[in-house]
Tab-separated table of C-alpha atoms in Angstrom:
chain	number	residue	atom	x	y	z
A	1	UNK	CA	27.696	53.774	-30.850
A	2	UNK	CA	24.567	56.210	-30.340
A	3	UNK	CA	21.098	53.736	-31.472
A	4	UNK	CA	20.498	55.994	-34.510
A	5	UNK	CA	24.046	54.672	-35.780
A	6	UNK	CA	23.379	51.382	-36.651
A	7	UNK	CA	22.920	49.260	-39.788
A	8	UNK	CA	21.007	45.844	-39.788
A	9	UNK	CA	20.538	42.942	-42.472
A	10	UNK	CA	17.759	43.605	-44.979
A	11	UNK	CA	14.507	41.887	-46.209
A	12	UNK	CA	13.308	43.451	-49.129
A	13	UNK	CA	12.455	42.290	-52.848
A	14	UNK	CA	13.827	45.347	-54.120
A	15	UNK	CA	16.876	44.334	-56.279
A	16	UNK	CA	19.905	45.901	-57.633
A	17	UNK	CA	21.650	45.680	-60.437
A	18	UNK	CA	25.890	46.335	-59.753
A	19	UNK	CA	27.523	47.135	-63.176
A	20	UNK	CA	31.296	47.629	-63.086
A	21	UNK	CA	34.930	44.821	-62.281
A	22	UNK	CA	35.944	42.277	-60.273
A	23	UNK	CA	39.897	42.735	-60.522
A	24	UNK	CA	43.091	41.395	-58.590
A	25	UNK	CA	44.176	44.043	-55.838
A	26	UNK	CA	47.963	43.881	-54.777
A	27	UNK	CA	48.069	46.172	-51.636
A	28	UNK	CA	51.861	47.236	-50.936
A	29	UNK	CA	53.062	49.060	-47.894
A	30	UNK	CA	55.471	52.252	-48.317
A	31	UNK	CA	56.555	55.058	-46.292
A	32	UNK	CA	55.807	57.761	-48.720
A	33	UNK	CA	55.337	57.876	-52.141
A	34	UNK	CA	58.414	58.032	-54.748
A	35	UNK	CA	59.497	61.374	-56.577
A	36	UNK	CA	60.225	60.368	-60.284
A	37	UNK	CA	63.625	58.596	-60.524
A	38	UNK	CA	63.743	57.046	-56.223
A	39	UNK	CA	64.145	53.844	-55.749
A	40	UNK	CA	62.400	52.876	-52.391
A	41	UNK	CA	61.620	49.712	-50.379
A	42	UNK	CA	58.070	48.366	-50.163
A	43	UNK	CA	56.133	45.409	-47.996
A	44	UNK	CA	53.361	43.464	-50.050
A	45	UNK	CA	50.585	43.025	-47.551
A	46	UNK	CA	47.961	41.118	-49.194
A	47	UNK	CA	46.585	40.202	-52.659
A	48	UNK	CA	42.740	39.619	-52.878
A	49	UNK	CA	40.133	39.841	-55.329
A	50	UNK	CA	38.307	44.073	-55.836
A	51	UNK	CA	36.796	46.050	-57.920
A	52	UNK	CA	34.595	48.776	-56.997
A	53	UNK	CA	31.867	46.980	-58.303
A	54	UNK	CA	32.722	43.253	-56.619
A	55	UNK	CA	32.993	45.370	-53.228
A	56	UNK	CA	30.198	47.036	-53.556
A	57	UNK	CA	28.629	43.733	-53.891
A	58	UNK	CA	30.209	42.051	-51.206
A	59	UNK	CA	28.723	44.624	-48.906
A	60	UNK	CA	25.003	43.862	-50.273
A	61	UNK	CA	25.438	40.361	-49.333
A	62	UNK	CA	26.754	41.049	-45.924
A	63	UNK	CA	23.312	42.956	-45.302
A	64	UNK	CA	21.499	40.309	-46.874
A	65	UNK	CA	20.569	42.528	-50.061
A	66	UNK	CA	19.227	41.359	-53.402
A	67	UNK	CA	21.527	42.179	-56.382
A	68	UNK	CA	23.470	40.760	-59.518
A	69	UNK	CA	26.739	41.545	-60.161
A	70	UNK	CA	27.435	42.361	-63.749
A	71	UNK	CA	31.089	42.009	-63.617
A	72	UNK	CA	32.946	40.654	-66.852
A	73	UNK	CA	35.266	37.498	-65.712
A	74	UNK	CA	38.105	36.384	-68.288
A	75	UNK	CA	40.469	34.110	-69.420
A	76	UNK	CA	44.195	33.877	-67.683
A	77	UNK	CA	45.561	33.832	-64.076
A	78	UNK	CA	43.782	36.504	-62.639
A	79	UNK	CA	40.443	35.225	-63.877
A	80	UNK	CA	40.846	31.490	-62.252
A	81	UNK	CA	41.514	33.698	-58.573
A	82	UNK	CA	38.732	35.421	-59.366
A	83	UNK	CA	36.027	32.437	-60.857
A	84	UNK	CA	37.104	30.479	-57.450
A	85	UNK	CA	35.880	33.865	-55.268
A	86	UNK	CA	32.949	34.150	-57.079
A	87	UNK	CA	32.257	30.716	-55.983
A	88	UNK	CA	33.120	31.222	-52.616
A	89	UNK	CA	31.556	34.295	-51.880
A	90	UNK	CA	28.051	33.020	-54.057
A	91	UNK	CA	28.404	35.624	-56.867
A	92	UNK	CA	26.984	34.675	-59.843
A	93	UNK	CA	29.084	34.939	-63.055
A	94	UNK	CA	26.667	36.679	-65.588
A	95	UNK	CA	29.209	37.246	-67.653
A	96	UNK	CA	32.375	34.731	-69.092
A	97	UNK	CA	34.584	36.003	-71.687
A	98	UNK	CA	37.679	33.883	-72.820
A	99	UNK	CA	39.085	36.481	-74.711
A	100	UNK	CA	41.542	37.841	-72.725
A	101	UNK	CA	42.623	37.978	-68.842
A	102	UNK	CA	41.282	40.063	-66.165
A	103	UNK	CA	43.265	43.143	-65.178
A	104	UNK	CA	44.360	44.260	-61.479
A	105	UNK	CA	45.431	47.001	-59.244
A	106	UNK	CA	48.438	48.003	-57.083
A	107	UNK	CA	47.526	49.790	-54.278
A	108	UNK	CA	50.515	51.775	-52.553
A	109	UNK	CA	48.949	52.689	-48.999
A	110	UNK	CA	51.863	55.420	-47.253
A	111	UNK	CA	52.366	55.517	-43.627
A	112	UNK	CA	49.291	58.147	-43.127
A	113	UNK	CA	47.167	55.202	-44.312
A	114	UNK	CA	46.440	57.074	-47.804
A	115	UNK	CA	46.242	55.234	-50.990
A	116	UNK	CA	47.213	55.701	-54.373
A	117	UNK	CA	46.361	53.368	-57.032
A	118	UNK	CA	48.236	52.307	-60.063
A	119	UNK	CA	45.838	50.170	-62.656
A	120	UNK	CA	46.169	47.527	-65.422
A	121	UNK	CA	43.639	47.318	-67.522
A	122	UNK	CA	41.884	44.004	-68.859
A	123	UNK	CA	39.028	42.770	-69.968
A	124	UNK	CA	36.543	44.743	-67.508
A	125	UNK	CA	37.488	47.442	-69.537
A	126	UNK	CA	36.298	45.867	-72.819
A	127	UNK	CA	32.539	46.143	-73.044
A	128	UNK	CA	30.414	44.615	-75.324
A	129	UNK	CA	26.930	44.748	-76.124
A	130	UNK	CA	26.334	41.205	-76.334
A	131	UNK	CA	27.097	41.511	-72.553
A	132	UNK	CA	23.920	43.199	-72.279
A	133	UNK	CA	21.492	40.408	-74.224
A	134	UNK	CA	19.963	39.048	-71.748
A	135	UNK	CA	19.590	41.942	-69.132
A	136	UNK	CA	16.957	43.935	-68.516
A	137	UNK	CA	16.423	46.926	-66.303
A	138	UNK	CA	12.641	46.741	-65.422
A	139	UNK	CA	13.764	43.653	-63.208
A	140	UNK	CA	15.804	45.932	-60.779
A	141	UNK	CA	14.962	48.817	-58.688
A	142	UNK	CA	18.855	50.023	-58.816
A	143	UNK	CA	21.337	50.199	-60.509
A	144	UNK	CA	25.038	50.609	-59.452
A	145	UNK	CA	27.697	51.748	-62.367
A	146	UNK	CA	31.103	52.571	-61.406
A	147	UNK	CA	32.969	55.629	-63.275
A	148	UNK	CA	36.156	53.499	-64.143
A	149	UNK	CA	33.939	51.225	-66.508
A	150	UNK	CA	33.195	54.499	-68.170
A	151	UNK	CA	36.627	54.894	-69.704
A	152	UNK	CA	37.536	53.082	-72.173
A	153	UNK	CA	36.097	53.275	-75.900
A	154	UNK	CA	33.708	50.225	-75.440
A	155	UNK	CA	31.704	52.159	-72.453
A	156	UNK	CA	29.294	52.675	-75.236
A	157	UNK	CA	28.124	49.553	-74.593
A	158	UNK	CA	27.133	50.665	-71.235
A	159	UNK	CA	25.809	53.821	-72.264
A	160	UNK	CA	23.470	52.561	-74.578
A	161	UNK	CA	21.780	49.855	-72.212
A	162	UNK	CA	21.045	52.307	-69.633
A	163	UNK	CA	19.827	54.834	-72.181
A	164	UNK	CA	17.332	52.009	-73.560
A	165	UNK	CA	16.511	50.637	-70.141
A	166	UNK	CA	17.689	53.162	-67.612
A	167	UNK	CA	14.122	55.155	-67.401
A	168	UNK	CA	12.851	51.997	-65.617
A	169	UNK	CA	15.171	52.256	-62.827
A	170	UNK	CA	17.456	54.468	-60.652
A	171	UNK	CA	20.864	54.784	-61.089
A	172	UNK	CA	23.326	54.959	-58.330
A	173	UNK	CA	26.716	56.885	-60.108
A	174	UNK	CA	29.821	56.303	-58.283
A	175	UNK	CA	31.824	58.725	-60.821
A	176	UNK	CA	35.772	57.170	-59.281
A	177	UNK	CA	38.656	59.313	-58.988
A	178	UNK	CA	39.495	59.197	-62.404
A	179	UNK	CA	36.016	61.113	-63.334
A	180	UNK	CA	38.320	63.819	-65.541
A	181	UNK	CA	38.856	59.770	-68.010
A	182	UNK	CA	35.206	60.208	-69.271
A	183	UNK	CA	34.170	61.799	-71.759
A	184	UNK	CA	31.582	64.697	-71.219
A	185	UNK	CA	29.334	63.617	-73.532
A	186	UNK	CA	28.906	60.317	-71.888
A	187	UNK	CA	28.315	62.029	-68.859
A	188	UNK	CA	25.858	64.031	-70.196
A	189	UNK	CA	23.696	61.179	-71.629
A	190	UNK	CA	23.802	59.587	-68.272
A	191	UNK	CA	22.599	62.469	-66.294
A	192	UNK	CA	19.488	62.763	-68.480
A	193	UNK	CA	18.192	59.698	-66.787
A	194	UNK	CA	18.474	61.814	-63.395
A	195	UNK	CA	21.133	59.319	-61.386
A	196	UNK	CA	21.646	59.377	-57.603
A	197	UNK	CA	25.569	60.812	-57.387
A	198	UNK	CA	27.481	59.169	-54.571
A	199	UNK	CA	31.513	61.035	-54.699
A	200	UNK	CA	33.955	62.537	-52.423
A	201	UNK	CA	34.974	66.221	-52.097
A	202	UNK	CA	37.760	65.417	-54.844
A	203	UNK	CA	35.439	63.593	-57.721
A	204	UNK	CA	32.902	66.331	-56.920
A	205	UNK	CA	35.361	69.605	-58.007
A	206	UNK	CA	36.963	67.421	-60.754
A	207	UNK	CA	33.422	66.690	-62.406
A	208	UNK	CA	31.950	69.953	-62.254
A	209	UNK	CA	35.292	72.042	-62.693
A	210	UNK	CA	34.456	74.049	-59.568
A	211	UNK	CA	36.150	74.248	-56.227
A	212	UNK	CA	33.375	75.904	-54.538
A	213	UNK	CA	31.454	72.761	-53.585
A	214	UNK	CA	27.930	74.882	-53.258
A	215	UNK	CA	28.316	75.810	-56.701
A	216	UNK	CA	29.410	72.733	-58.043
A	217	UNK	CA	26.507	70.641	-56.150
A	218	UNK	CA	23.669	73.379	-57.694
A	219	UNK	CA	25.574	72.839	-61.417
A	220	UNK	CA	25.190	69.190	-60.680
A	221	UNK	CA	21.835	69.065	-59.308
A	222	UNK	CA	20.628	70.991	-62.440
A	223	UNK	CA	21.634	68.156	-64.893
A	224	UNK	CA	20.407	65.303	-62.539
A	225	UNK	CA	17.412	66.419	-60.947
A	226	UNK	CA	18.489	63.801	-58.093
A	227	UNK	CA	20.067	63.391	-54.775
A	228	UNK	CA	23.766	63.879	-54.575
A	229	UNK	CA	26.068	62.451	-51.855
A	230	UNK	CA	29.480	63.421	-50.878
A	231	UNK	CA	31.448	61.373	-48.555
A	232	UNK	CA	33.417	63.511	-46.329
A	233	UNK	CA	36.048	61.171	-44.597
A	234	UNK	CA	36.421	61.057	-41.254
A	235	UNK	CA	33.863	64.158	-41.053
A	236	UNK	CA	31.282	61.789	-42.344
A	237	UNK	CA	29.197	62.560	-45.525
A	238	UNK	CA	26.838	65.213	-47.234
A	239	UNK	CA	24.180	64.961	-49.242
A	240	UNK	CA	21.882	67.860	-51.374
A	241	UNK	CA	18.296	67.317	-52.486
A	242	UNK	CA	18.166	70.610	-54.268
A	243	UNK	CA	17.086	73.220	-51.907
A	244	UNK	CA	19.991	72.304	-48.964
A	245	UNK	CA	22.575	70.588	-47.504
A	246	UNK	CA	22.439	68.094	-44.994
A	247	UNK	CA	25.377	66.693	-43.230
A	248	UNK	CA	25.449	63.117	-41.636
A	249	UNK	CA	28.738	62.930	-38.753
A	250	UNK	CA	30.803	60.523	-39.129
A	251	UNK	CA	32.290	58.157	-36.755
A	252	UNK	CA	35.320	58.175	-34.907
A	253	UNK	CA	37.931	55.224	-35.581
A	254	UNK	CA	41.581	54.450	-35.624
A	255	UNK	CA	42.706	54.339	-39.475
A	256	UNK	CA	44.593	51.228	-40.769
A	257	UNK	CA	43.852	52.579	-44.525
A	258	UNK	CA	41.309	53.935	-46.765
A	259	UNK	CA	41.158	51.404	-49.469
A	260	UNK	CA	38.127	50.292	-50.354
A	261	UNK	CA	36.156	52.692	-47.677
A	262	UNK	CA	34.184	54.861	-50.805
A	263	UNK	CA	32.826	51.614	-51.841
A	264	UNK	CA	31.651	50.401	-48.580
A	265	UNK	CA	29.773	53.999	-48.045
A	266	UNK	CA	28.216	52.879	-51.453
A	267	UNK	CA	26.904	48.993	-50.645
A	268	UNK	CA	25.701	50.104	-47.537
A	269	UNK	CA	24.045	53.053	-48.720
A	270	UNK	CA	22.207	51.462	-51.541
A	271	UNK	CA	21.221	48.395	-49.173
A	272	UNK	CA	20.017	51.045	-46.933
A	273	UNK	CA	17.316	52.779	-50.105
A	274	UNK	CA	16.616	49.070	-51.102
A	275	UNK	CA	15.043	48.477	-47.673
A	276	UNK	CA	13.239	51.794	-48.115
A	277	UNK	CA	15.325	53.844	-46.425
A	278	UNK	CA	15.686	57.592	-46.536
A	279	UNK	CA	18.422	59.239	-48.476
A	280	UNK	CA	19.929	60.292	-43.919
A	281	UNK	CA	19.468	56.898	-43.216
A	282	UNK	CA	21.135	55.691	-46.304
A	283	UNK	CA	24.166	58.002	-45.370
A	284	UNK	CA	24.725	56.534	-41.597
A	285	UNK	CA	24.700	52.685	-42.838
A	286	UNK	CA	27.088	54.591	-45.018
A	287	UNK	CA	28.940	56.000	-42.722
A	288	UNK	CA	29.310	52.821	-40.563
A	289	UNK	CA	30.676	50.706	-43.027
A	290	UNK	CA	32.812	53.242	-43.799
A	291	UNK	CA	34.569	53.030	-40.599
A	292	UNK	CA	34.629	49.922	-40.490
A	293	UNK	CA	36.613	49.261	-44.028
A	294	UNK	CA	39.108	52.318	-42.645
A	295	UNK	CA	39.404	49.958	-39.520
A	296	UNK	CA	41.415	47.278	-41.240
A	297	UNK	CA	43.843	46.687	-43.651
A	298	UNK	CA	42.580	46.331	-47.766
A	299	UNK	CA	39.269	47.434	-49.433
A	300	UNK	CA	37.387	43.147	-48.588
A	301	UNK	CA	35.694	44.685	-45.168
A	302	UNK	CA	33.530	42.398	-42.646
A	303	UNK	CA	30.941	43.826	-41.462
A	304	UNK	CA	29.996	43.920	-37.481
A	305	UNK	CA	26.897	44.842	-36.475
């Protein structure tokens, strides 16, 4: 790996807020995908703790990053597995709700190493504003909000924190796959607080309604007035500032799968700006941990440096 391709532990006191779920993952191997009616065989390969937001997270720590993790944890099986992580790993829980259970994922991952996920909902997708009473923007530099917490009808809650709070601070939007689940007028409000965008190709065209990804990044850029990144797979990633575009390469690898490798671009890019990094710089740590969640099987990547 070329010197300008590397990624080191941090030591800043810039800190990060990371808004979003901490969910089970089942990851199941198949040979391709079913057409409606098959009945096909499938390996389970692991179960583990995710959560775009817990990932994200996870990476942070790895590079030595100060954050909180604003994750709701529950009341039921899932949420003991997921309490006992939190421990392990050193997360704080900031948030305990007995309510009701946390939800999880099944991950399908085909032969090519492509994913498709199939989600149950729980209590991360029940916000509430009492969640909120005892946060406060002005004592973070970022903040991290995943598009999936977005969904639901309590992502008001969310909304309304960052629209009280969110001038403070920048935002780091991580729109998810299912961008075309929120509503536009939520989308709106958040991009008049001007958030850093960080999507692939896919989330881009879905949340603009454009193909033509010039277009859709100068229709974007007009609403955000902020840097927008698109990660590019194996190619590497993008980003526009406005006036151009400028690529980052990525970094060649043999792929086990791609699960969880958008929210290891993410973590390591936003440990990258909290050390003071530029927005290129930002991309290669990107970029690196990237390849290295691709490398191995499941989205709970070690980093190597």
């Amino acid at each position: 790996m070329e010197a300008a391709y590397k990624m080191k532990k941090i030591n800043s006191n810039k800190r990060a807020l990371i808004i979003g779920s901490a969910v089970i993952d089942v990851v199941a191997k198949i040979k391709t995908l079913p057409i409606s009616g098959e009945d096909i065989a499938g390996e389970i390969m692991e179960s583990t703790v995710g959560g775009c937001a817990y990932n994200v997270a996870n990476v942070l720590s790895q590079l030595n990053a100060k954050y909180d993790l604003l994750a709701p944890v529950g009341n039921g099986k899932n949420a003991d597995i997921i309490k006992k992580e939190f421990i392990q790993k050193g997360h704080q829980i900031l948030i305990s709700d007995n309510s009701m259970d946390n939800g999880w994922n099944l991950s399908l991952v085909e032969e090519n190493g492509e994913r498709t996920f199939i989600t149950f909902s729980g209590l991360e997708d029940n916000w509430k504003e009492e969640w909120f009473t005892h946060t406060s923007c002005k004592q973070y530099d970022y903040i991290y909000l995943s598009g999936y917490s977005l969904e639901q009808d309590k992502e008001k809650a969310i909304i309304n924190f960052l629209k009280m709070h969110g001038n403070s601070t920048t935002i780091l939007f991580d729109p998810s796959p299912r961008i075309t689940a929120i509503s536009s007028y939520d989308l709106s409000e958040l991009f008049k607080l001007g958030p850093i965008i960080h999507c692939n190709n896919h989330e881009l065209s879905a949340l603009m309604g454009s193909s033509n990804r010039m277009h859709a990044l100068e229709k974007l850029y007009e609403q955000t007035q902020n840097d927008i990144i698109v990660t590019l797979g194996a190619k590497g990633a993008a980003y526009y500032n406005g006036s151009s575009i400028i690529k980052v390469a990525g970094i060649k690898t043999n792929m086990v799968d791609t699960i969880g490798a958008g929210d290891a671009h993410t973590g390591a890019f936003l440990a990258a700006l909290l050390d003071g990094s530029d927005v290129k710089t930002a991309c290669i740590w990107g970029n690196i941990a990237a390849t290295q969640a691709v490398s191995i099987q499941g989205g709970n990547v070690q980093l190597s440096f």
